[in-house]
mmCIF file of C-alpha atoms and ligand atoms in Angstrom:
data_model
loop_
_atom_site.group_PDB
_atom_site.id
_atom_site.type_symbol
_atom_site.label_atom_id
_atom_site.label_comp_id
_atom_site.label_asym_id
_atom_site.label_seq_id
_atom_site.Cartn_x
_atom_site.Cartn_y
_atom_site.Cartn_z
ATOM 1 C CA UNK A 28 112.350 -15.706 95.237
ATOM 2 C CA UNK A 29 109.042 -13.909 94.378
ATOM 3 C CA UNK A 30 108.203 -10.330 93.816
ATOM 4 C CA UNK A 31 105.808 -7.837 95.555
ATOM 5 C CA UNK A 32 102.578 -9.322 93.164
ATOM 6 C CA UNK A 33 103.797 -13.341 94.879
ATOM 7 C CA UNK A 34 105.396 -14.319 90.943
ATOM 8 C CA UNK A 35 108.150 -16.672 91.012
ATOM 9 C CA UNK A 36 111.203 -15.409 89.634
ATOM 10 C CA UNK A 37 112.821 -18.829 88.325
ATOM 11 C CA UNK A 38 114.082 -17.212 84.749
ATOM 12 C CA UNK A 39 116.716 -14.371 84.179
ATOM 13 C CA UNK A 40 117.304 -13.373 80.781
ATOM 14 C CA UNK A 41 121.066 -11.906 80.177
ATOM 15 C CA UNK A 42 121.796 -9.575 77.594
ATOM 16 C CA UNK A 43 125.349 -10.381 76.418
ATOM 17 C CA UNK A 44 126.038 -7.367 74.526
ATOM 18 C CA UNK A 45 123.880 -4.289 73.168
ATOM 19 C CA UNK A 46 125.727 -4.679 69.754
ATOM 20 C CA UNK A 47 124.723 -6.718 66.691
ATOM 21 C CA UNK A 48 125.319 -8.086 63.357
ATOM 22 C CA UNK A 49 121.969 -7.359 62.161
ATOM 23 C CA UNK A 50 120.061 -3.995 62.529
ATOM 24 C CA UNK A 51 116.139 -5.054 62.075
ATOM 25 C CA UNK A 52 113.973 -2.081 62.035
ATOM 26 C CA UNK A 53 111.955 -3.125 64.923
ATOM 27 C CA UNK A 54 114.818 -3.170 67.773
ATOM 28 C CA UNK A 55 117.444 -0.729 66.301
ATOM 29 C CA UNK A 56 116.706 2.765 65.381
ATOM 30 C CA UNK A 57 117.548 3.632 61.624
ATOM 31 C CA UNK A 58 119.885 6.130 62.999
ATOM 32 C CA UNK A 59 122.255 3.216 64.911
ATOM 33 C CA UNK A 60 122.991 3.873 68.724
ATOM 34 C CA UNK A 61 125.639 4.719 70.639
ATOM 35 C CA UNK A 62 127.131 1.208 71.511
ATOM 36 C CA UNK A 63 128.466 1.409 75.526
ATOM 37 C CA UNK A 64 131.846 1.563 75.482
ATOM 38 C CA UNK A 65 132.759 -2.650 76.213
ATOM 39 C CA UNK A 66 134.296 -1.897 79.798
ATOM 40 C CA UNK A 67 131.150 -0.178 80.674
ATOM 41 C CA UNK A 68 129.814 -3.556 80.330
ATOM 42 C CA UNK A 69 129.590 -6.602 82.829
ATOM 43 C CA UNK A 70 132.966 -8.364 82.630
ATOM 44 C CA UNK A 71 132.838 -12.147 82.400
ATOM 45 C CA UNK A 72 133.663 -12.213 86.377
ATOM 46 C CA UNK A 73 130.935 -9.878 87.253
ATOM 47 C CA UNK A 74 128.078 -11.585 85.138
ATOM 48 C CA UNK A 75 129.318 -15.068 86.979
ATOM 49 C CA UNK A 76 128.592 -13.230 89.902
ATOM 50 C CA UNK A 77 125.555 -12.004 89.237
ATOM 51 C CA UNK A 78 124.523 -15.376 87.823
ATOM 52 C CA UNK A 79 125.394 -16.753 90.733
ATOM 53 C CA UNK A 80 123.750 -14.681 93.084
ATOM 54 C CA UNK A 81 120.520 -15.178 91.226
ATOM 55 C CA UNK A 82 121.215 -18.819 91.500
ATOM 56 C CA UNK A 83 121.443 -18.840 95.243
ATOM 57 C CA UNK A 84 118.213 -16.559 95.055
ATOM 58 C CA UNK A 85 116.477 -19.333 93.427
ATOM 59 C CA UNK A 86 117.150 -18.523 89.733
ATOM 60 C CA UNK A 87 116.655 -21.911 87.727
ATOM 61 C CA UNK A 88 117.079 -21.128 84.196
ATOM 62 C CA UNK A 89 119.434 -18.497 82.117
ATOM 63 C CA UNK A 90 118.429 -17.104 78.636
ATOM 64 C CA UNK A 91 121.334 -15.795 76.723
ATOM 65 C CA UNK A 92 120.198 -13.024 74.612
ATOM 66 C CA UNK A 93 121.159 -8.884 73.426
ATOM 67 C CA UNK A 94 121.923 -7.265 70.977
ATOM 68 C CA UNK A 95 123.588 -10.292 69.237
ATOM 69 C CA UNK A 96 124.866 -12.883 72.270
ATOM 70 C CA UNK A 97 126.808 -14.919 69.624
ATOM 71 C CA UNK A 98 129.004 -11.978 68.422
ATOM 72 C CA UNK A 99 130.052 -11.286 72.503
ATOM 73 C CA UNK A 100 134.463 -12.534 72.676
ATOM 74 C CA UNK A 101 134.384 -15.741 74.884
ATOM 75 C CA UNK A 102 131.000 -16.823 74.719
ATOM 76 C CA UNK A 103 131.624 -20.723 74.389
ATOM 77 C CA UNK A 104 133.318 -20.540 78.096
ATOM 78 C CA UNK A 105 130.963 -18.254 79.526
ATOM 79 C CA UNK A 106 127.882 -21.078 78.767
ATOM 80 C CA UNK A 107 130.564 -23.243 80.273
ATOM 81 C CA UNK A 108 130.426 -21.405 83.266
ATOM 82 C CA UNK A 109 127.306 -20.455 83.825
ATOM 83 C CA UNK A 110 126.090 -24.228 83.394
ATOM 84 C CA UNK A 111 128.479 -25.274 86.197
ATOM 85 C CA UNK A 112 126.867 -22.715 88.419
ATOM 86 C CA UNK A 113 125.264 -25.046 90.740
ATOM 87 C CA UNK A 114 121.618 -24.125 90.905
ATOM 88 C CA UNK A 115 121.422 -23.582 87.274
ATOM 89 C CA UNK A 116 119.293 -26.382 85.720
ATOM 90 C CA UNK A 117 118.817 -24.520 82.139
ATOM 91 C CA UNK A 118 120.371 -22.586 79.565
ATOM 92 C CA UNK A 119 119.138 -21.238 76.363
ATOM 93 C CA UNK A 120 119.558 -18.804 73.736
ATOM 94 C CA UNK A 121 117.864 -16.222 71.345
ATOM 95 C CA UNK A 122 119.816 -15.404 68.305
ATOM 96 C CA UNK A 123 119.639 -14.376 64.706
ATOM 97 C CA UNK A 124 121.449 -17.703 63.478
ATOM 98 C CA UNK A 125 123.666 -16.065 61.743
ATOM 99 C CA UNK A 126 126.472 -17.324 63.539
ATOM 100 C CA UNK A 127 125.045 -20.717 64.794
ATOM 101 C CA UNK A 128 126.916 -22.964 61.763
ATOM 102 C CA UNK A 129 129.944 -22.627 63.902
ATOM 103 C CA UNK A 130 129.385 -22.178 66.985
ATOM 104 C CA UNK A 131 125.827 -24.598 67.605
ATOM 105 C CA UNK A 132 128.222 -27.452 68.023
ATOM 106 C CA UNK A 133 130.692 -25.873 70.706
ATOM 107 C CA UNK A 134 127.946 -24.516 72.450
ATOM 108 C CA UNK A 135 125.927 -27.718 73.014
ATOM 109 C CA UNK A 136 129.109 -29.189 74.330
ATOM 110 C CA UNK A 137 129.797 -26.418 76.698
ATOM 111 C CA UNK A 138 126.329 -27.059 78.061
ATOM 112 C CA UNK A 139 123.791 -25.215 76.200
ATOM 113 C CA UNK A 140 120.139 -26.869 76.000
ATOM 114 C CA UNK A 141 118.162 -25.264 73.497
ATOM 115 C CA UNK A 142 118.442 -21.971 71.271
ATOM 116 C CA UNK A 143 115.433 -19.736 69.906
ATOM 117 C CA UNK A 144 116.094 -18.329 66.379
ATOM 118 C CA UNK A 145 114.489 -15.531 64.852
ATOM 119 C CA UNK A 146 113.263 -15.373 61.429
ATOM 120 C CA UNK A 147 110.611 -13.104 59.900
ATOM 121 C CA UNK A 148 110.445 -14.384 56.579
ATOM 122 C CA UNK A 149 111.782 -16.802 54.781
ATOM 123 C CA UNK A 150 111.801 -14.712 51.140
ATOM 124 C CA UNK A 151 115.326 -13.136 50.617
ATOM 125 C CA UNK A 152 114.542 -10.047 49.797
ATOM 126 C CA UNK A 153 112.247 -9.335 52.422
ATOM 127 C CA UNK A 154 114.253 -10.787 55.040
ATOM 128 C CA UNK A 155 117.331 -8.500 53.763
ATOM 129 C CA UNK A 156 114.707 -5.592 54.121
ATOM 130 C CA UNK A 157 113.612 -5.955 57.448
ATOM 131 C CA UNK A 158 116.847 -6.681 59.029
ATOM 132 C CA UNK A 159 118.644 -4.024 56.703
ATOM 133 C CA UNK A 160 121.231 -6.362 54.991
ATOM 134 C CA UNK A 161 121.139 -9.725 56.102
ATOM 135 C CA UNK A 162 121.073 -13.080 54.611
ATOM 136 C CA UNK A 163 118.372 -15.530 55.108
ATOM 137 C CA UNK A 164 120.623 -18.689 53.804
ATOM 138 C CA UNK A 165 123.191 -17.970 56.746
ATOM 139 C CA UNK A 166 119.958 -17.881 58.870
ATOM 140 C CA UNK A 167 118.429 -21.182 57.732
ATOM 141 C CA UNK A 168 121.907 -22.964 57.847
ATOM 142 C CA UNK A 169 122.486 -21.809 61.597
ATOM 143 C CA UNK A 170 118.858 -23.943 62.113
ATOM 144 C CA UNK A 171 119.959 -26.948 60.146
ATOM 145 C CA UNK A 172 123.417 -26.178 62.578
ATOM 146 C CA UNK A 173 121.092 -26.231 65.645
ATOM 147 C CA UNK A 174 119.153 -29.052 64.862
ATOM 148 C CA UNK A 175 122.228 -31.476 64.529
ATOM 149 C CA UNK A 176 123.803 -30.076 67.566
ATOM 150 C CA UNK A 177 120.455 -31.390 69.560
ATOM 151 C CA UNK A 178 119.908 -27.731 70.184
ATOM 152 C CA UNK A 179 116.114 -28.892 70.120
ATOM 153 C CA UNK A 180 112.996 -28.239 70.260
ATOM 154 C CA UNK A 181 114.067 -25.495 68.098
ATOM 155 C CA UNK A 182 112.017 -22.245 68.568
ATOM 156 C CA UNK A 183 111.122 -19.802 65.232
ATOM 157 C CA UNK A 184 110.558 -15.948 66.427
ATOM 158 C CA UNK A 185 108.950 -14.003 64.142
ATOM 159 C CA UNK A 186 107.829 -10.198 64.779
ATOM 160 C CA UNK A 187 105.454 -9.383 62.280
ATOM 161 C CA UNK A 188 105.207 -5.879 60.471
ATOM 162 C CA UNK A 189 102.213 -4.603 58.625
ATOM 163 C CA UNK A 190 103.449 -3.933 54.726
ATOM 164 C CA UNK A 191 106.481 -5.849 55.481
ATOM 165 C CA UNK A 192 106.046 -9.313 56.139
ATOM 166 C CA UNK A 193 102.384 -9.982 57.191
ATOM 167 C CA UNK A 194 102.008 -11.790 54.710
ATOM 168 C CA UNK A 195 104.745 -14.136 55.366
ATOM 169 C CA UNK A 196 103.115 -15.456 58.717
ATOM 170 C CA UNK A 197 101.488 -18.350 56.145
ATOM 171 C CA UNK A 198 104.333 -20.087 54.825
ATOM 172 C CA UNK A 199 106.090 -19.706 58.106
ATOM 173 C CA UNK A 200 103.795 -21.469 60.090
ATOM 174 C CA UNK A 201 103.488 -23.941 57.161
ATOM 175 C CA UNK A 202 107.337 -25.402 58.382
ATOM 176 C CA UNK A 203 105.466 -26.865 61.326
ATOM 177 C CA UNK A 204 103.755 -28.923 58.728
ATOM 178 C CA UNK A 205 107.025 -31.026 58.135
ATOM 179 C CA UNK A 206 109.608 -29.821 61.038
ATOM 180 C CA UNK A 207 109.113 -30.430 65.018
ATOM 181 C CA UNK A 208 109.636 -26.804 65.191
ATOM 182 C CA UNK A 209 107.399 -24.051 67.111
ATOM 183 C CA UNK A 210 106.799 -20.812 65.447
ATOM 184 C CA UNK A 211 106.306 -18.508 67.513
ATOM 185 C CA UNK A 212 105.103 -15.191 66.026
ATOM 186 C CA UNK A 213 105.152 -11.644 67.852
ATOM 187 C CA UNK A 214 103.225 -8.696 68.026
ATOM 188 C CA UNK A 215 105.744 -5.920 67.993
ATOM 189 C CA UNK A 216 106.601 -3.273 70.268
ATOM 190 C CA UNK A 217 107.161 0.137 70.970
ATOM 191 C CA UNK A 218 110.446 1.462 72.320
ATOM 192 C CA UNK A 219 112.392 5.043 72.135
ATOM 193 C CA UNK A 220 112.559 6.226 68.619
ATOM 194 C CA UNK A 221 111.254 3.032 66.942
ATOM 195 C CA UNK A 222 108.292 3.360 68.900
ATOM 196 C CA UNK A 223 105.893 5.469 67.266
ATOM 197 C CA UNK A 224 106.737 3.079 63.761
ATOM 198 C CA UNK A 225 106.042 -0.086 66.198
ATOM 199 C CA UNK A 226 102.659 1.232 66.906
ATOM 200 C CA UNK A 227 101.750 1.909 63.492
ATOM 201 C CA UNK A 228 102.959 -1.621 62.099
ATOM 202 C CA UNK A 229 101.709 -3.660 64.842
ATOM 203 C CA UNK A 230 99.917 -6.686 63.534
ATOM 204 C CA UNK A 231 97.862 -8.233 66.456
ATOM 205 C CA UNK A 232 98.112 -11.874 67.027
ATOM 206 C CA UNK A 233 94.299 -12.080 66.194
ATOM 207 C CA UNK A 234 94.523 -11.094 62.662
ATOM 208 C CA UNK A 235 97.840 -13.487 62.239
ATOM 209 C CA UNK A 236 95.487 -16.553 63.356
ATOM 210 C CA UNK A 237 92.967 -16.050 60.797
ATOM 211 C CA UNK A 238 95.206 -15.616 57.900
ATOM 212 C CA UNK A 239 97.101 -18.990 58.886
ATOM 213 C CA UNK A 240 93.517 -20.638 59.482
ATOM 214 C CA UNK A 241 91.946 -19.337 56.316
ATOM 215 C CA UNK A 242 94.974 -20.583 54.521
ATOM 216 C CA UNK A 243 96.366 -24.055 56.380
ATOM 217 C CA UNK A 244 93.068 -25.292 57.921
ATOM 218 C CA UNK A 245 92.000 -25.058 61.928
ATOM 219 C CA UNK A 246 94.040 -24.262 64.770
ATOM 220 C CA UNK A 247 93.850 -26.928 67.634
ATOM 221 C CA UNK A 248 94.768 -25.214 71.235
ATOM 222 C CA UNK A 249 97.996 -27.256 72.718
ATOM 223 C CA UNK A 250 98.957 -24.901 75.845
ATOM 224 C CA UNK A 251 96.659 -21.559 76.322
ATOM 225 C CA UNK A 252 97.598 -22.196 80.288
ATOM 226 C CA UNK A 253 99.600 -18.680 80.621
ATOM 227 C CA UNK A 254 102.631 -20.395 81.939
ATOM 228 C CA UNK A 255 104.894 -19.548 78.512
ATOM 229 C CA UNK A 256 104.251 -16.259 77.169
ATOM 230 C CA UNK A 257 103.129 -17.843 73.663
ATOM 231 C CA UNK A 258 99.605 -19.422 73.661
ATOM 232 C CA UNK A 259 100.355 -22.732 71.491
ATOM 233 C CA UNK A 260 98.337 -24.436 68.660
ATOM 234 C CA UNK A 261 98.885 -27.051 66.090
ATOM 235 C CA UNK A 262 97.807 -26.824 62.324
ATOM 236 C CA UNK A 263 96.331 -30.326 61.393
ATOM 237 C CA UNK A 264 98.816 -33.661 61.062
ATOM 238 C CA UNK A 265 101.656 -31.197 62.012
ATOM 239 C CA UNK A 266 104.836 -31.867 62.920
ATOM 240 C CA UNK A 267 105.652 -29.049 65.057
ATOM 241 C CA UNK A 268 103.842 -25.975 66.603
ATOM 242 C CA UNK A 269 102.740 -22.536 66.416
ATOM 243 C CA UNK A 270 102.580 -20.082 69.217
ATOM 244 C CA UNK A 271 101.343 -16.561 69.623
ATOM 245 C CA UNK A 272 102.890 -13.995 71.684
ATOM 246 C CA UNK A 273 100.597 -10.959 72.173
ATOM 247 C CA UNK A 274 102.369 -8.337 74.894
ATOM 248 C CA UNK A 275 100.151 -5.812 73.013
ATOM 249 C CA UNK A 276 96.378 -6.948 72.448
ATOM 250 C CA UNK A 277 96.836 -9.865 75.146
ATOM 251 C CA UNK A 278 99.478 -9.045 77.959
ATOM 252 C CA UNK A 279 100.606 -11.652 79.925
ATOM 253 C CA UNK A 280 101.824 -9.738 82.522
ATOM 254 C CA UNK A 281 100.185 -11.704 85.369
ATOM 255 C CA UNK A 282 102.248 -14.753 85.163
ATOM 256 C CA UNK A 283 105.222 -13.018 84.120
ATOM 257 C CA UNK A 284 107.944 -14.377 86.330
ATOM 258 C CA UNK A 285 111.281 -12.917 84.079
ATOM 259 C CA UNK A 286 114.168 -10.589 85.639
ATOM 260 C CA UNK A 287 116.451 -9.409 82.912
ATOM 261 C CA UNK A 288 120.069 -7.867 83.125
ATOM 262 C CA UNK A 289 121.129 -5.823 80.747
ATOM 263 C CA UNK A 290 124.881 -5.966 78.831
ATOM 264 C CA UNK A 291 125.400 -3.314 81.450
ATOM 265 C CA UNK A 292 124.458 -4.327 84.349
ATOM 266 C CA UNK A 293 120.790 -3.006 85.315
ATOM 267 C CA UNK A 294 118.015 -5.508 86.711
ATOM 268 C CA UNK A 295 115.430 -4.155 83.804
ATOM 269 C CA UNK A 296 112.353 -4.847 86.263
ATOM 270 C CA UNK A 297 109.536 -4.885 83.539
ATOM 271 C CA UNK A 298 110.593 -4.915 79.317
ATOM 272 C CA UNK A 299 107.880 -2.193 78.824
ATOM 273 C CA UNK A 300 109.116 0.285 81.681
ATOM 274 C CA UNK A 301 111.931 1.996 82.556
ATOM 275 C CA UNK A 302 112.574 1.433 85.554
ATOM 276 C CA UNK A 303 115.602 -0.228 86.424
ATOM 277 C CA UNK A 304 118.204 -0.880 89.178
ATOM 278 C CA UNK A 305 121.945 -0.411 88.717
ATOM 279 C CA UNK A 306 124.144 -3.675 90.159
ATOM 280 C CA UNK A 307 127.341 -2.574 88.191
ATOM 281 C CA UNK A 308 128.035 0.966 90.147
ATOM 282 C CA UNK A 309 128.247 -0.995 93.472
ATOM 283 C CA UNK A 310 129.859 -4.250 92.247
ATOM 284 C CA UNK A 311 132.616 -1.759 90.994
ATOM 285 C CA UNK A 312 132.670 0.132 94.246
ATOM 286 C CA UNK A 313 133.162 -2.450 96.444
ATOM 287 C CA UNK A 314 129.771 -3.565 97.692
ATOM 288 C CA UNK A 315 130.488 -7.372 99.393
ATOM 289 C CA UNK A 316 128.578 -9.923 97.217
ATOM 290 C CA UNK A 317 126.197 -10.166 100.608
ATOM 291 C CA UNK A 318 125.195 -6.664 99.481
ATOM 292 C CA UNK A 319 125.000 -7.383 95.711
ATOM 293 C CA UNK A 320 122.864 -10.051 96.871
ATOM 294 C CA UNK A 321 120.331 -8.072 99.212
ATOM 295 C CA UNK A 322 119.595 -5.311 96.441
ATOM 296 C CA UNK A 323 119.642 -7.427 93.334
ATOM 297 C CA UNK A 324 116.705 -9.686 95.666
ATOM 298 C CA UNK A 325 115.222 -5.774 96.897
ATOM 299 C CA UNK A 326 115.507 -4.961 93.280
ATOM 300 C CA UNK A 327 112.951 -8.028 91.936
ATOM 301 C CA UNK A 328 110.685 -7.939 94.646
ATOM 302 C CA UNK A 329 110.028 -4.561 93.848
ATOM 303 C CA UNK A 330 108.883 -5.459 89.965
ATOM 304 C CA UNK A 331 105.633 -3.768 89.067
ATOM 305 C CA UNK A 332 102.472 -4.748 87.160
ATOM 306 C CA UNK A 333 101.340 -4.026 84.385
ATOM 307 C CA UNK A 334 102.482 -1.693 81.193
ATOM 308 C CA UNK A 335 100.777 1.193 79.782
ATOM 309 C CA UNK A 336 100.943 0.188 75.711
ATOM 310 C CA UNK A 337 97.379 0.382 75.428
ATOM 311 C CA UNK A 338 97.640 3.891 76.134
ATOM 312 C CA UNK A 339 100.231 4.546 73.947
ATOM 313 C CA UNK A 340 102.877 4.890 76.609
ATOM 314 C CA UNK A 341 106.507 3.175 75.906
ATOM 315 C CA UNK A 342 109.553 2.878 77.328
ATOM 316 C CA UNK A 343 111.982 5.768 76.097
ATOM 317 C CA UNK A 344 115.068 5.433 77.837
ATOM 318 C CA UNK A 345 116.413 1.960 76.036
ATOM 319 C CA UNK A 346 115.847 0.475 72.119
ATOM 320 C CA UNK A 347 115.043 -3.297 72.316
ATOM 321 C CA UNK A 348 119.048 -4.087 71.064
ATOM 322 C CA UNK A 349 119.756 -2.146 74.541
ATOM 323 C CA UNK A 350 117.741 -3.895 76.498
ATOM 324 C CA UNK A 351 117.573 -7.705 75.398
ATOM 325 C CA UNK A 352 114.574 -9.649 74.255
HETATM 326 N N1 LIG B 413 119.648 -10.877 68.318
HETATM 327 C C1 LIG B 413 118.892 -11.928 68.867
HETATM 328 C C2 LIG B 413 117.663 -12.233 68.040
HETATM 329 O O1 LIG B 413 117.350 -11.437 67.156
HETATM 330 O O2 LIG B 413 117.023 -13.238 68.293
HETATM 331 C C3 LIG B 413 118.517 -11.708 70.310
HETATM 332 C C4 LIG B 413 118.075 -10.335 70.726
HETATM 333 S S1 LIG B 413 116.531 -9.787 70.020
HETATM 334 C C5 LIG B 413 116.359 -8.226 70.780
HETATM 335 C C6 LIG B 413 115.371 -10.872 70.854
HETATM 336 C C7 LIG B 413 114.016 -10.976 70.231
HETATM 337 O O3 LIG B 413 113.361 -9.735 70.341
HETATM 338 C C8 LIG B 413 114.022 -11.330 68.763
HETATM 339 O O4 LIG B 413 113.180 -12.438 68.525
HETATM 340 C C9 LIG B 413 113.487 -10.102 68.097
HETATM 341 O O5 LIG B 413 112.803 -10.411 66.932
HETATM 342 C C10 LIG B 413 112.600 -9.544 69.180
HETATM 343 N N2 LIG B 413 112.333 -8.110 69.033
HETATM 344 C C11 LIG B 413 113.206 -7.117 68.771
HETATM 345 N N3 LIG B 413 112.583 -5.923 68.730
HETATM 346 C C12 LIG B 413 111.269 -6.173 68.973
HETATM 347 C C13 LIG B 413 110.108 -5.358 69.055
HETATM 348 N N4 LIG B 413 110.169 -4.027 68.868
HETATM 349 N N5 LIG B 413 108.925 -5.958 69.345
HETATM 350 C C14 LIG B 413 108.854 -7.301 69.528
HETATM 351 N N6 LIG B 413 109.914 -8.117 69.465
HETATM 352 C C15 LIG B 413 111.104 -7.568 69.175
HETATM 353 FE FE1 LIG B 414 119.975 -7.680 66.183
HETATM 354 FE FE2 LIG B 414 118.226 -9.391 67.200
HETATM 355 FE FE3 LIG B 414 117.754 -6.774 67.282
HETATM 356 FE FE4 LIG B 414 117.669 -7.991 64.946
HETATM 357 S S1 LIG B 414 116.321 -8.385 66.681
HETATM 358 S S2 LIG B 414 118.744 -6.047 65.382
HETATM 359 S S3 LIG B 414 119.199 -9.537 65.181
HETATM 360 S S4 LIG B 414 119.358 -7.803 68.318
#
């Protein structure tokens, strides 16, 4: 399957839920939202569907993500299912960790490859700060959870925030020093009401470079192919990896090949617009999976180019819990 522009559209991303057991200030506004009622939500038997249908579209790899995807009833059979789906070749997921102590285990078993965890900072207070409560020892346990699971490579996101933990980006990528890990940091974005805070904070991936540089020593290019949204780099004699994902100062959008579905059933077509198309209403009115099928496949090949956060223009309708990252 490709869109309009000729990308391939090999990866969906699923948002599980739009609820969480965090509330960082960069994807839920300080105000909370109004979680969708759960039966407004894809069922188990309509996200098989859907994952199927994808599948059959051509569809190779599944990211589980939301909101929180761990916290979402069920999930160790739901991987289950989804890796039996035959077409499906991949599945990972992005998660706070919180959760990952007990569940990294039964979800490598039920067939999960690999898991990206997010982590901003590795100081407690800060890390309680940013994500308005939490605690960084659950986060750094559901790693250590991960690892032993073979849940690897394991993947570190961090969104950085000016004034909050810019200055953390140097002992985070200094883990890659001793662990096979890749750190991934990320320049934040705008959505709805956090938006106008997103711009303000924004730390470009630029800046982030030279602090690690001017404080660990030169950054050796691994991967700046375009391929994977992060451009890679190694610190010297590392173990692992650091990667920079820049939607902001260096969008990517030309070899951007990901659909997303969202906990309630839209094909988001592009993160930064919204623009959308709705495969819940006619699943739940009827439509034979032959329809599904046609506008789900009408629905990608329609994806635009291109966002408009250089001139200050963000998505309004949707927070990033809403919407999955
Ligand atoms: N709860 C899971 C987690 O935190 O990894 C999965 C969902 S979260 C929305 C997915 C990723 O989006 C996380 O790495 C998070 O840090 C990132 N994210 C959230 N809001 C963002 C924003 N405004 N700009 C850039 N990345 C953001
Ligand atoms: Fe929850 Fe992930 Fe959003 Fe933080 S980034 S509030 S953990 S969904």
């Amino acid at each position: 399957m490709r869109d309009q522009y000729g990308r391939d559209l090999t990866d969906l991303r699923i948002s599980l839920t739009d609820r969480c057991n965090l509330r960082c200030v960069y994807c839920m506004p300080a105000e909370g939202i109004d979680f969708r009622p759960s039966e407004e939500l894809l069922q188990d038997d309509e996200l098989l569907l859907l994952v199927r249908v994808a599948a059959e579209l051509g569809v190779r790899k599944v990211r589980l993500t939301g909101g929180e995807p761990t916290v979402r009833p069920g999930l160790v059979p739901l991987v289950r299912e989804i890796h039996d789906t035959a077409g499906i070749e991949d599945i990972a997921l992005t998660t706070n960790g919180l959760l990952l102590d007990r569940l990294a285990g039964p979800l490598a078993e039920a067939g999960l490859r690999r898991v990206n965890v997010s982590l901003d900072t590795l100081d407690a207070a800060k890390f309680a700060a940013i994500t308005r409560g939490g605690r960084v020892e659950q986060v750094t346990a559901g790693i250590a959870a991960a690892e032993a699971a073979g849940l690897v490579p394991i993947k570190i996101n961090a969104v950085i925030v000016r004034g909050f933990n810019d200055a953390d980006v140097v002992p985070l990528a200094a883990l890659t020093l001793t662990r096979p890990w890749e750190v991934r940091f990320i320049e934040m974005m705008p959505f709805s009401t956090v938006g106008d805070f997103a711009e303000a904070g924004v730390v470009k991936s630029e800046e982030t470079m030279a602090k690690i540089e001017s404080a660990l020593g030169a950054l050796t290019a691994v991967d700046l192919s375009g391929d994977d949204p992060a451009r890679t780099y190694r610190l010297p004699r590392a173990a692992g990896s650091l990667g920079f994902i820049s939607p902001v100062s260096n969008p990517f959008c030309a070899k951007c090949g990901r659909l997303r579905l969202t906990a309630d059933g839209r094909l988001r077509l592009c993160l930064l617009r919204d623009d959308e198309v709705d495969l819940l209403t006619p699943l739940r009115a009827g439509a034979s999976y032959d329809q599904v099928k046609e506008i789900f496949r009408a629905g990608a090949f329609r994806r635009p180019f291109g966002h408009a956060l250089a001139e200050q223009m963000y998505p309004q309708a949707r927070a990033m819990i809403q919407i999955g990252g």
